[in-house]
XYZ file of C-alpha atoms in Angstrom:
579
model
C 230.316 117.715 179.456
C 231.490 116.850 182.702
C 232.954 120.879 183.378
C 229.239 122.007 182.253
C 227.118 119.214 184.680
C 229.526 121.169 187.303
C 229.036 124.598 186.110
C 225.037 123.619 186.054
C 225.062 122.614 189.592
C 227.331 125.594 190.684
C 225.175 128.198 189.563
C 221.891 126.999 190.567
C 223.200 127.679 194.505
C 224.973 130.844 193.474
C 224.030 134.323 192.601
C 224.448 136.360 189.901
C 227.367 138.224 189.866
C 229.170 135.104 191.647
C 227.896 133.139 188.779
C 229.787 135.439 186.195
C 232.447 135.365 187.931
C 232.605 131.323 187.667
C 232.098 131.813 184.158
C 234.972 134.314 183.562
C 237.420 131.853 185.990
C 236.009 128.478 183.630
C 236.543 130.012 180.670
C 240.140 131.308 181.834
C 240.833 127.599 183.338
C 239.009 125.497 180.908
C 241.691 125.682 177.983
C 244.231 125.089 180.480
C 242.850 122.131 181.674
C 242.203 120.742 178.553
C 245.854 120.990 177.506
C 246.979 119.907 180.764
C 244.721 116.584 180.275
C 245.940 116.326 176.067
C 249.741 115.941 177.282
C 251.413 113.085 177.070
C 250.273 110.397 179.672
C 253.570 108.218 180.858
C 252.889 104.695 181.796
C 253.505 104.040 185.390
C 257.402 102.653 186.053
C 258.697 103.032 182.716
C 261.830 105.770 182.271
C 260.811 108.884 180.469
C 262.345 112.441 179.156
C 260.199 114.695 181.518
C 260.688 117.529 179.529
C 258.300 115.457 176.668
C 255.456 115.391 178.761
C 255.340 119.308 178.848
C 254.206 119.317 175.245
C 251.141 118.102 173.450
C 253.907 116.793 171.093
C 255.810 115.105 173.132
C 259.582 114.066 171.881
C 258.392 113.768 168.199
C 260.346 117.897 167.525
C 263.640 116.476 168.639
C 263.191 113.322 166.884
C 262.013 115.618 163.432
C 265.138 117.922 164.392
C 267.882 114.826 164.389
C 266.456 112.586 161.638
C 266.654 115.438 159.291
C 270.040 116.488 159.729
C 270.972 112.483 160.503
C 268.194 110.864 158.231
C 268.763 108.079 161.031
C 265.718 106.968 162.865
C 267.110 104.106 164.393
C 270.088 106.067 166.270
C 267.852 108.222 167.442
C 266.196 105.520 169.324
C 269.442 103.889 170.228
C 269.701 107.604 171.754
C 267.055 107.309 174.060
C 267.883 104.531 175.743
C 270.898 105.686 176.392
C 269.948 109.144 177.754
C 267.833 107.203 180.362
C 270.264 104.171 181.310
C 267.543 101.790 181.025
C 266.637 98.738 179.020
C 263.522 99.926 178.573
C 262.032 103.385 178.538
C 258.961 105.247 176.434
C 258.718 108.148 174.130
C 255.979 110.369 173.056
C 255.924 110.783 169.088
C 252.114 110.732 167.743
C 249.861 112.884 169.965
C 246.869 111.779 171.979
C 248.372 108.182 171.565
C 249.878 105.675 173.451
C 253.788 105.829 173.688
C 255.914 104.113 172.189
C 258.249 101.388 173.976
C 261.814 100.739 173.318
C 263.301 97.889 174.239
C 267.307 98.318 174.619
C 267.734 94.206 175.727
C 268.991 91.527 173.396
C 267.741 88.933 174.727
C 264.108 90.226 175.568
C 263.880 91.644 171.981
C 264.629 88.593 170.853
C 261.880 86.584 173.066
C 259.271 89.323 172.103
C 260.465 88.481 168.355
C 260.387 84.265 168.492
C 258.169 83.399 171.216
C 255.483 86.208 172.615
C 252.690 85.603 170.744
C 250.640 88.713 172.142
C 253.078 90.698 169.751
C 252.159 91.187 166.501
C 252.790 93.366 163.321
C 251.874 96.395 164.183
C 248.969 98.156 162.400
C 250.599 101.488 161.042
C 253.478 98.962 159.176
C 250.537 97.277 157.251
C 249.068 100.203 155.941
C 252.748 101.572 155.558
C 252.948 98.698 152.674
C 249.751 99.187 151.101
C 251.475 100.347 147.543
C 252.640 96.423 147.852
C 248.693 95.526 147.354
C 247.976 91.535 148.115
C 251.352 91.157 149.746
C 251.708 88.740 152.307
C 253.684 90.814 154.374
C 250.700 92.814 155.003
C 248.834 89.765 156.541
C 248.938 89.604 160.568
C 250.900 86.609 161.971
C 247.866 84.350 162.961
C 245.847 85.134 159.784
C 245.812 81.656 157.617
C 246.789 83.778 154.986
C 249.906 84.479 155.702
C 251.411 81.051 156.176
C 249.567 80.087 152.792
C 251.663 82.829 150.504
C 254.465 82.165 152.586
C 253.768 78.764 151.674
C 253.859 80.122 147.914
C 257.806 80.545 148.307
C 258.930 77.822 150.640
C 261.147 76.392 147.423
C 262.904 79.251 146.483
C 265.178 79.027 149.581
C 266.044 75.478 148.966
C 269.331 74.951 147.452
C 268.325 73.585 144.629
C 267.187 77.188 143.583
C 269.745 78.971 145.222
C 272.640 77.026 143.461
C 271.341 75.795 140.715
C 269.276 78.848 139.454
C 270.268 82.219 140.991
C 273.548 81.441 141.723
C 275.335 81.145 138.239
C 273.534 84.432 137.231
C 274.761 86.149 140.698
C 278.500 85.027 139.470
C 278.147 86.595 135.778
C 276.348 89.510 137.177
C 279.261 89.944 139.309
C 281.327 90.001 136.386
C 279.801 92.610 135.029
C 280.230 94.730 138.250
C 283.964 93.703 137.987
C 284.039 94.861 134.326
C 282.398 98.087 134.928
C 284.233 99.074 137.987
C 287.311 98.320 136.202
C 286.103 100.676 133.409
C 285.582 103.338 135.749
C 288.873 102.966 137.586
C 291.095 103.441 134.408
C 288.863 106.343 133.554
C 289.204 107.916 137.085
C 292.482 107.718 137.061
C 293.176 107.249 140.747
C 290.404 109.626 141.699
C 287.526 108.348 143.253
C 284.000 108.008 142.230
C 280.607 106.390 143.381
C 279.170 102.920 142.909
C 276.052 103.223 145.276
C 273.779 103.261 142.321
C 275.933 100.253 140.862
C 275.037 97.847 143.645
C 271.369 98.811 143.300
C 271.993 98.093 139.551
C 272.978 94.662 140.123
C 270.520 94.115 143.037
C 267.787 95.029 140.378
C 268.951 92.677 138.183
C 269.244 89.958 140.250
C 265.220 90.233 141.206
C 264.371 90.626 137.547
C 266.004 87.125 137.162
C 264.659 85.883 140.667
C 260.986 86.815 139.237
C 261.037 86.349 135.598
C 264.430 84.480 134.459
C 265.046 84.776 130.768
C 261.678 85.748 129.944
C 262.165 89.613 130.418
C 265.254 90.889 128.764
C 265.593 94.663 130.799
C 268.614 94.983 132.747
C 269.988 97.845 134.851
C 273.795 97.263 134.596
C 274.304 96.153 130.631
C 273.437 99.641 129.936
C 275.690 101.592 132.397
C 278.632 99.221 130.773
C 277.912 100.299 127.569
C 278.050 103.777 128.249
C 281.156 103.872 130.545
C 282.924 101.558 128.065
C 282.076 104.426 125.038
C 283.559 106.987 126.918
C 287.582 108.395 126.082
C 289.826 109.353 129.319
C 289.718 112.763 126.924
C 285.967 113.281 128.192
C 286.758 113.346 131.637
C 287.414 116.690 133.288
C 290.213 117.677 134.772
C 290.727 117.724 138.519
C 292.494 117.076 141.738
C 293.263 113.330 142.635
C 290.698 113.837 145.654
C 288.047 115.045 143.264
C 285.394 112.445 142.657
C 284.513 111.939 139.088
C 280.660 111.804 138.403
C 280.038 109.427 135.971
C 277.049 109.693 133.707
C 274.505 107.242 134.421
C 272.157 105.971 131.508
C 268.406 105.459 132.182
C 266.939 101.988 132.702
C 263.857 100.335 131.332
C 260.901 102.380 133.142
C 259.594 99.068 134.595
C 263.108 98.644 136.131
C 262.659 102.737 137.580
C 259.379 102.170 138.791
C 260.747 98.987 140.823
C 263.732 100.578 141.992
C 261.591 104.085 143.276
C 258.828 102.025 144.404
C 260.461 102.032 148.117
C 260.231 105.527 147.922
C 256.442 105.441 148.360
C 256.829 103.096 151.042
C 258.564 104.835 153.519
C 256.542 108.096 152.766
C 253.271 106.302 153.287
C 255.195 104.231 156.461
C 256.121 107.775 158.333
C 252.905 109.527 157.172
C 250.550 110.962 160.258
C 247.516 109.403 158.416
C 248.889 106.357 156.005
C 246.055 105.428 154.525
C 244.588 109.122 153.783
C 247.794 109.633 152.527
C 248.123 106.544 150.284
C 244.812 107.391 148.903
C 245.997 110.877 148.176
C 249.312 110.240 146.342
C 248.202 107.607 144.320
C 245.895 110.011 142.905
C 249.346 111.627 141.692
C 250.784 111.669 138.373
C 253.923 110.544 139.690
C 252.798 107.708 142.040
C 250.532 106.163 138.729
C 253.913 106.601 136.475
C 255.005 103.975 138.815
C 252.338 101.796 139.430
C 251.248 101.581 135.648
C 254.418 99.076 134.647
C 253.878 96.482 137.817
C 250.187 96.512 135.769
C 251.888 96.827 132.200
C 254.476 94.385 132.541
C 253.772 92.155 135.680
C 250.686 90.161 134.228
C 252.377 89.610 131.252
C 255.344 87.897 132.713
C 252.529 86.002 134.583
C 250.553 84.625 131.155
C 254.515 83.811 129.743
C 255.019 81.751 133.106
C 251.977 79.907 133.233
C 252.774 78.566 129.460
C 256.174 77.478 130.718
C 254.540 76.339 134.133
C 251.986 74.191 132.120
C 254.787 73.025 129.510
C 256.229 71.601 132.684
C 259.019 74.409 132.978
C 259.222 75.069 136.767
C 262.595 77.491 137.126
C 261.057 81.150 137.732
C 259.913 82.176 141.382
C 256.894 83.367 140.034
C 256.718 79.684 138.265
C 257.512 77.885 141.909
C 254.499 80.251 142.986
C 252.342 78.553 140.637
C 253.343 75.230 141.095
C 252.828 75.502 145.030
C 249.482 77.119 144.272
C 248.693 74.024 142.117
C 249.354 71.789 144.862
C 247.836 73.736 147.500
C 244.482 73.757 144.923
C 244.605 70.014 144.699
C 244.878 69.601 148.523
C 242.125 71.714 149.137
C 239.829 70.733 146.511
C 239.698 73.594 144.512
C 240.655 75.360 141.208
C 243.742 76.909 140.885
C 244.241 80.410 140.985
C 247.329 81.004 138.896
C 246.384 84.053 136.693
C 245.161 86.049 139.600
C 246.130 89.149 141.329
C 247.524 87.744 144.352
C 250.973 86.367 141.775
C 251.370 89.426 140.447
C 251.182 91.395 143.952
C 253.493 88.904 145.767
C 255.776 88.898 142.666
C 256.299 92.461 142.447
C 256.667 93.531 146.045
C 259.373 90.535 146.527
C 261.075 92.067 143.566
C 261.130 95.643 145.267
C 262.381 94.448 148.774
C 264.616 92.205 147.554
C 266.647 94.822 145.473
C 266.381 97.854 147.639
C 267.894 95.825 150.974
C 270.759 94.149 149.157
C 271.622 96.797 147.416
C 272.209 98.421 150.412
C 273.894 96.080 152.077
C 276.862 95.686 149.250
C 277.546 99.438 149.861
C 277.469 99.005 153.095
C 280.317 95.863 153.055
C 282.598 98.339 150.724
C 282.244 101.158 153.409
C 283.903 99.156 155.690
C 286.028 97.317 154.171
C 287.212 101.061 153.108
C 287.476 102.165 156.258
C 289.536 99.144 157.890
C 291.830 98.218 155.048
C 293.742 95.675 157.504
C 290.450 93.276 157.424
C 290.000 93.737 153.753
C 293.635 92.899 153.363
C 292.619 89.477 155.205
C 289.785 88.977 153.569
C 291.404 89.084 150.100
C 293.614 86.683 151.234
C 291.118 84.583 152.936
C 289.438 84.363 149.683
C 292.745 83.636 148.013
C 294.132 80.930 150.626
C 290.223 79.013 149.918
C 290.578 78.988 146.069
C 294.032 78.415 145.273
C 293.180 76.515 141.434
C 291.677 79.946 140.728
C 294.660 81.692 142.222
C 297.710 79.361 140.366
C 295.625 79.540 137.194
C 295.308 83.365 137.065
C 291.618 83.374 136.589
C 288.179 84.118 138.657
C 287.091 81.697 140.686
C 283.423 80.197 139.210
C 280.411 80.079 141.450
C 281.040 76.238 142.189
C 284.297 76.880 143.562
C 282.950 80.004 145.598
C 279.522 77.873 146.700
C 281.842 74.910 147.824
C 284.902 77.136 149.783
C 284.542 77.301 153.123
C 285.642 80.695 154.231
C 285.045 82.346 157.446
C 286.372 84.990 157.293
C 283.860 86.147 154.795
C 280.875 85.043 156.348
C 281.871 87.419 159.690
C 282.694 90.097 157.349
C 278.649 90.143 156.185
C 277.327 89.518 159.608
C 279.307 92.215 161.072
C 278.502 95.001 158.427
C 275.169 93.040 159.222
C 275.448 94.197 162.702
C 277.088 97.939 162.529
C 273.546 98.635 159.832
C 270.521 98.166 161.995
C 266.969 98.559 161.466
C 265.133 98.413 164.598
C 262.440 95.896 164.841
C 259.115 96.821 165.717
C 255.649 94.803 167.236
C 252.329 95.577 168.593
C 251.330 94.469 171.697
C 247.745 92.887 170.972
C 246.702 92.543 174.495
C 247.759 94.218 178.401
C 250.746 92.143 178.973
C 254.171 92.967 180.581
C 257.948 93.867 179.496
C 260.608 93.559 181.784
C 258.137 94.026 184.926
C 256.393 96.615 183.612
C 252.862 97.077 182.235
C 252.634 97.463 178.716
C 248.515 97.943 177.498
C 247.002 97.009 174.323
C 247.984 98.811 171.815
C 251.604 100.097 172.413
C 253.914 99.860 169.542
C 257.158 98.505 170.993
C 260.602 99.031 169.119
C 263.705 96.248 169.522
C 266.100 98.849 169.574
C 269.299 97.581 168.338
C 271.530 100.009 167.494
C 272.392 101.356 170.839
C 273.158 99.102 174.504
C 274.001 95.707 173.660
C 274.758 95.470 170.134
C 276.501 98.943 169.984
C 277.644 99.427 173.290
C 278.128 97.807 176.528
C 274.544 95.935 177.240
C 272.758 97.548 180.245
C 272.030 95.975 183.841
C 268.300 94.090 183.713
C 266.494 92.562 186.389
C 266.693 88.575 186.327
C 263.656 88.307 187.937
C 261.538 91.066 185.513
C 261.938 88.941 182.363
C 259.145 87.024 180.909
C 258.593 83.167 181.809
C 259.751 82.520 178.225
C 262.904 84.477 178.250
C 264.144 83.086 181.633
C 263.348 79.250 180.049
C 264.967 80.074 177.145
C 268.838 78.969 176.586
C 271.319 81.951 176.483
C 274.991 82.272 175.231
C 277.005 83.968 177.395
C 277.668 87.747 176.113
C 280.574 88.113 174.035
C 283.399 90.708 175.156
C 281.779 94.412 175.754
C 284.721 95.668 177.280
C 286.255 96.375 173.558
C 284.625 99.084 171.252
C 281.392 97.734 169.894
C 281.369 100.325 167.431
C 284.526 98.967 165.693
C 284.308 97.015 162.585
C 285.594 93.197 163.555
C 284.597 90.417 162.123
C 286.907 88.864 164.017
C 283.901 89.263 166.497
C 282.050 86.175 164.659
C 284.974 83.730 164.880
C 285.844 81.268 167.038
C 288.688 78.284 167.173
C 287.966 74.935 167.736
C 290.166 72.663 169.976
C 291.374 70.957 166.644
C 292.817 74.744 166.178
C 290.105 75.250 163.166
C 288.696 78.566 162.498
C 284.756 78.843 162.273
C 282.199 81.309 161.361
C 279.707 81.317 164.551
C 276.499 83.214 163.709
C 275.770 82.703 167.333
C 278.909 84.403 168.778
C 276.940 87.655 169.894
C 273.050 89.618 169.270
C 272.143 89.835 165.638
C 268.770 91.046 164.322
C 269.764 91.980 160.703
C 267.200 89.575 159.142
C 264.754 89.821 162.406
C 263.645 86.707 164.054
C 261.066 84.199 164.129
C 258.183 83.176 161.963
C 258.442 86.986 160.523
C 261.629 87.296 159.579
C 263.224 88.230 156.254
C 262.189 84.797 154.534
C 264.595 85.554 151.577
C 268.033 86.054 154.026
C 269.331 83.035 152.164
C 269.001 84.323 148.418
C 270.628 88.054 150.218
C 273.046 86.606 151.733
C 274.324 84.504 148.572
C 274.042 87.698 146.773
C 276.252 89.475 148.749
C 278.765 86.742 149.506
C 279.007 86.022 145.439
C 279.411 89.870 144.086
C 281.519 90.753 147.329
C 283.955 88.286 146.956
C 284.414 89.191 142.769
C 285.023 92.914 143.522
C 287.539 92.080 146.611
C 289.423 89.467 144.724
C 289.914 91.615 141.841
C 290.132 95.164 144.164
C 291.828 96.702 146.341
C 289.720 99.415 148.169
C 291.762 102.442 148.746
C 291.774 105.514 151.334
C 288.749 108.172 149.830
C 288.648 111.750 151.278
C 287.685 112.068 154.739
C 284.516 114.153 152.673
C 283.333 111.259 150.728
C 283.545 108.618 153.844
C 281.767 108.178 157.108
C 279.636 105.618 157.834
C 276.288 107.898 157.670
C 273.039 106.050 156.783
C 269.318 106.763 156.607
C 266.522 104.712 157.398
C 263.785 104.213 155.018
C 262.206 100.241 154.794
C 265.948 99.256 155.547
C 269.249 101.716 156.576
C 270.609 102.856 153.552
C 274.566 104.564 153.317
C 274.324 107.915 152.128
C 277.518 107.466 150.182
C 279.573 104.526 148.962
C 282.414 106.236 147.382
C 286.211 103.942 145.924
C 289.129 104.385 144.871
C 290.266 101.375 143.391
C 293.432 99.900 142.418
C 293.515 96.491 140.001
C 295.343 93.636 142.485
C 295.758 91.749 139.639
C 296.000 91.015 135.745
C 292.805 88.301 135.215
């Protein structure tokens, strides 16, 4: 409009040749102009690639081009702010948008995280989720709802649940990982083989029991064990010792598939250029409603067995906490009740499909490493050993009490550094102009804690004192742990410190952690994860010795979906002992 009030004006004053000649130079320079005003607009200050801002799509080909032979969104990041030395710089990845901020600083991610309140979940996350349904994930931070369904689970990270519930069913489930690996060991026959699917297994499992208790009987590993234990070292085919053996692997319960692909619509919806056109779309799909049929099958069912054992005064389930909490919230507010509603079986089923696919993840994850640096899984077995030494002189496993009651540090740095070499990058919106670092950030911008790159990864980069937000210069800081050694290393040793007394202890503090996020948003069910992992773990490593895999079958090569996933968890195990 504005190039044709011009061209109006022009051509009233000229004459007519010189006005075709206008016309043939606008309609030569109008395209060009409009591209040139499409590209990517930096924000003033803020580090760049200049080579982005020459195309209408900005970096988003060389991200495309590295995630898909890396499937590894959050390196690439990590990537970028090391290319530009900065602890903060912007990338262009969704045309005619704002660009995105990344945010390479500990200790200003971690402000933006607890205590900026103009941050909030961003926008294209929600609708990223919205398979989940009435999820309270989905609500923004200062929306009432929210804090009421969080409000829905505030028991089930007490340790009354914890211990008294999930753990005994997190030691026999890691039993039955011990049993099964040991199955597959004497049928490999020193080669090695995959468990990745075997973790998820057991993850699944452990939400079934989380959600429902006794009340459903599917399970994901019982029939794996069955199969493996049917077959005859006959069956298996011949091959070198560095051949992995594939294992058949027996279908579950289709409610148990449709939780366990469930993510899978997640993070295509998540990375989708239009989410919610795209939801609408795919759930129109055969394969998306194969799915979502059994949360509607099976789900409200479990919900009309739970409110008979909630109203029989049985309180044991989550989903039965959830209506007990919703009872009392009813009461408060003067109300009815809504227990057999939509909103239990929403928050029910999408806890059940976060919980298993990030756990799951996380146990491959430990084995990788431990792998790959036999020396601390040498100390860790006999951490575990030197903590439980009844189990140990009786020739037996040690039981969940014993485990729950042993103090062991060496253990808990073993999680938090696998913890720490897995990120997921962190992301917020900013909901009004405010400022990072010094620089102006407007409403809007999605801003990404990078973590896996200067500071967590590698040596952390300068930053201006003075730039950082009143909030992050009140706030109390530990001093940096030591960056001259290779951050890339697995350590644990990293986590540890020794009191005067000369006691060893597990310091969760000791350097910059965002594996479970921080503040009010952060992964409310770390607890039951991380007595997941600490349980099963500590079964398979008293009971196995991790040996050196093929080169082929290793690495340490993730991908990132709603949590970074390894590619590959490959073993070759040896028995360490007779129990």
């Amino acid at each position: 409009m504005a190039l044709l009030n011009i061209y109006t004006t022009l051509t009233s004053f000229l004459s007519p040749t010189a006005t075709l000649w206008l016309a043939v130079l606008l309609t030569v320079l109008g395209p060009y102009l409009l591209y040139q005003w499409l590209l990517p607009k930096p924000l003033p200050g803020i580090p760049f690639n200049m080579e982005a801002t020459k195309s209408l799509f900005g970096d988003a080909p060389a991200m495309s081009r590295e995630i898909s032979v890396t499937g590894e969104f959050s390196m690439w990041l990590a990537h970028q702010v090391e290319r530009m030395g900065e602890p903060i710089c912007q990338v262009f990845i969704r045309p005619f948008s704002k660009p995105w901020i990344l945010v390479g600083d500990f200790h200003e991610a971690q402000d933006i995280l607890m205590r900026r309140t103009e941050f909030e979940k961003p926008q294209f996350l929600i609708d990223g989720l919205l398979a989940l349904g009435d999820w309270n994930a989905r609500y923004k931070t200062n929306d009432p709802t929210f804090r009421a369904r969080r409000h829905l689970k505030q028991d089930l990270m007490a340790p009354n649940f914890l211990n008294s519930f999930m753990g005994p069913f997190l030691h026999s489930e890691g039993l039955k990982l011990v049993k099964l690996f040991e199955a597959k060991m004497k049928l490999a026959d020193g080669r090695p083989f995959s468990v990745r699917s075997d973790y998820y297994h057991a993850a699944l499992d452990t939400m079934v029991h989380y959600a429902f208790g006794g009340n459903i009987p599917d399970s994901a590993t019982d029939p794996q064990l069955e199969t493996i234990s049917n077959i005859r070292p006959s069956q298996i085919p011949p091959a070198s010792k560095d051949e992995p053996v594939v294992f058949p692997e027996t279908p579950i319960s289709p409610f148990l598939a449709a939780v366990h692909h469930a993510p899978d619509v997640l993070e295509k919806t998540t990375i989708a250029w239009a989410p919610k056109l795209s939801f609408w779309w795919w759930s129109q799909q055969p394969w998306f409603r194969k799915i979502f049929s059994q949360k509607e099958q099976v789900v409200p069912k479990q919900l009309d067995v739970a409110i008979r054992n909630f109203e029989a005064g049985e309180v044991k389930t989550a989903l039965e906490h959830h209506l007990m909490r919703e009872k009392i919230a009813a009461e408060k507010q003067g109300r009815e009740p809504l227990l057999n509603s939509h909103i239990m079986v929403d928050e029910i089923f999408a806890d059940m499909i976060a919980g298993h696919h990030t756990t799951g993840g996380s146990m491959g994850w430990v084995t990788k490493y431990l792998t790959g640096y036999p020396e601390a899984q040498s100390k860790l077995r006999d951490a575990l050993y030197s903590a439980l030494p009844e189990a140990v002189a009786e020739k037996r496993f040690p039981t969940f009490e014993e485990l729950r009651r042993a103090r062991i540090p060496y253990l808990e740095a073993v999680i938090e550094e696998t913890l720490r070499l897995t990120p997921f990058s962190m992301t917020r919106e900013a909901t009004e102009d405010t400022e990072i670092l010094g620089y102006k950030i407007p409403k809007g911008c999605q801003v990404f804690m990078v973590n896996a790159g200067p500071g967590y990864l590698s040596p952390s980069l300068p930053v201006n004192e003075n730039a950082r937000s009143p909030t992050s210069k009140a706030a109390k800081r530990r001093p940096h742990w030591d960056e001259s050694k290779d951050l890339k290393l697995f350590e644990p040793e990293r986590w540890l410190v020794t009191k005067k007394d000369g006691c060893v202890e597990f310091d969760a503090g000791a350097g910059p952690q965002l594996g479970f996020g921080m503040g009010i948003r952060q992964c409310w069910g770390r607890k039951l994860a991380h007595l997941e992992i600490r349980t099963i773990m500590a079964l398979v490593v008293w009971n196995f010795e991790f040996l050196e895999i093929p080169e082929a079958l290793g690495g340490y090569a993730g991908f990132d979906g709603i949590s970074r996933q390894p590619q590959k968890v490959y073993v070759r195990l040896r028995k360490v002992n007779s129990w």
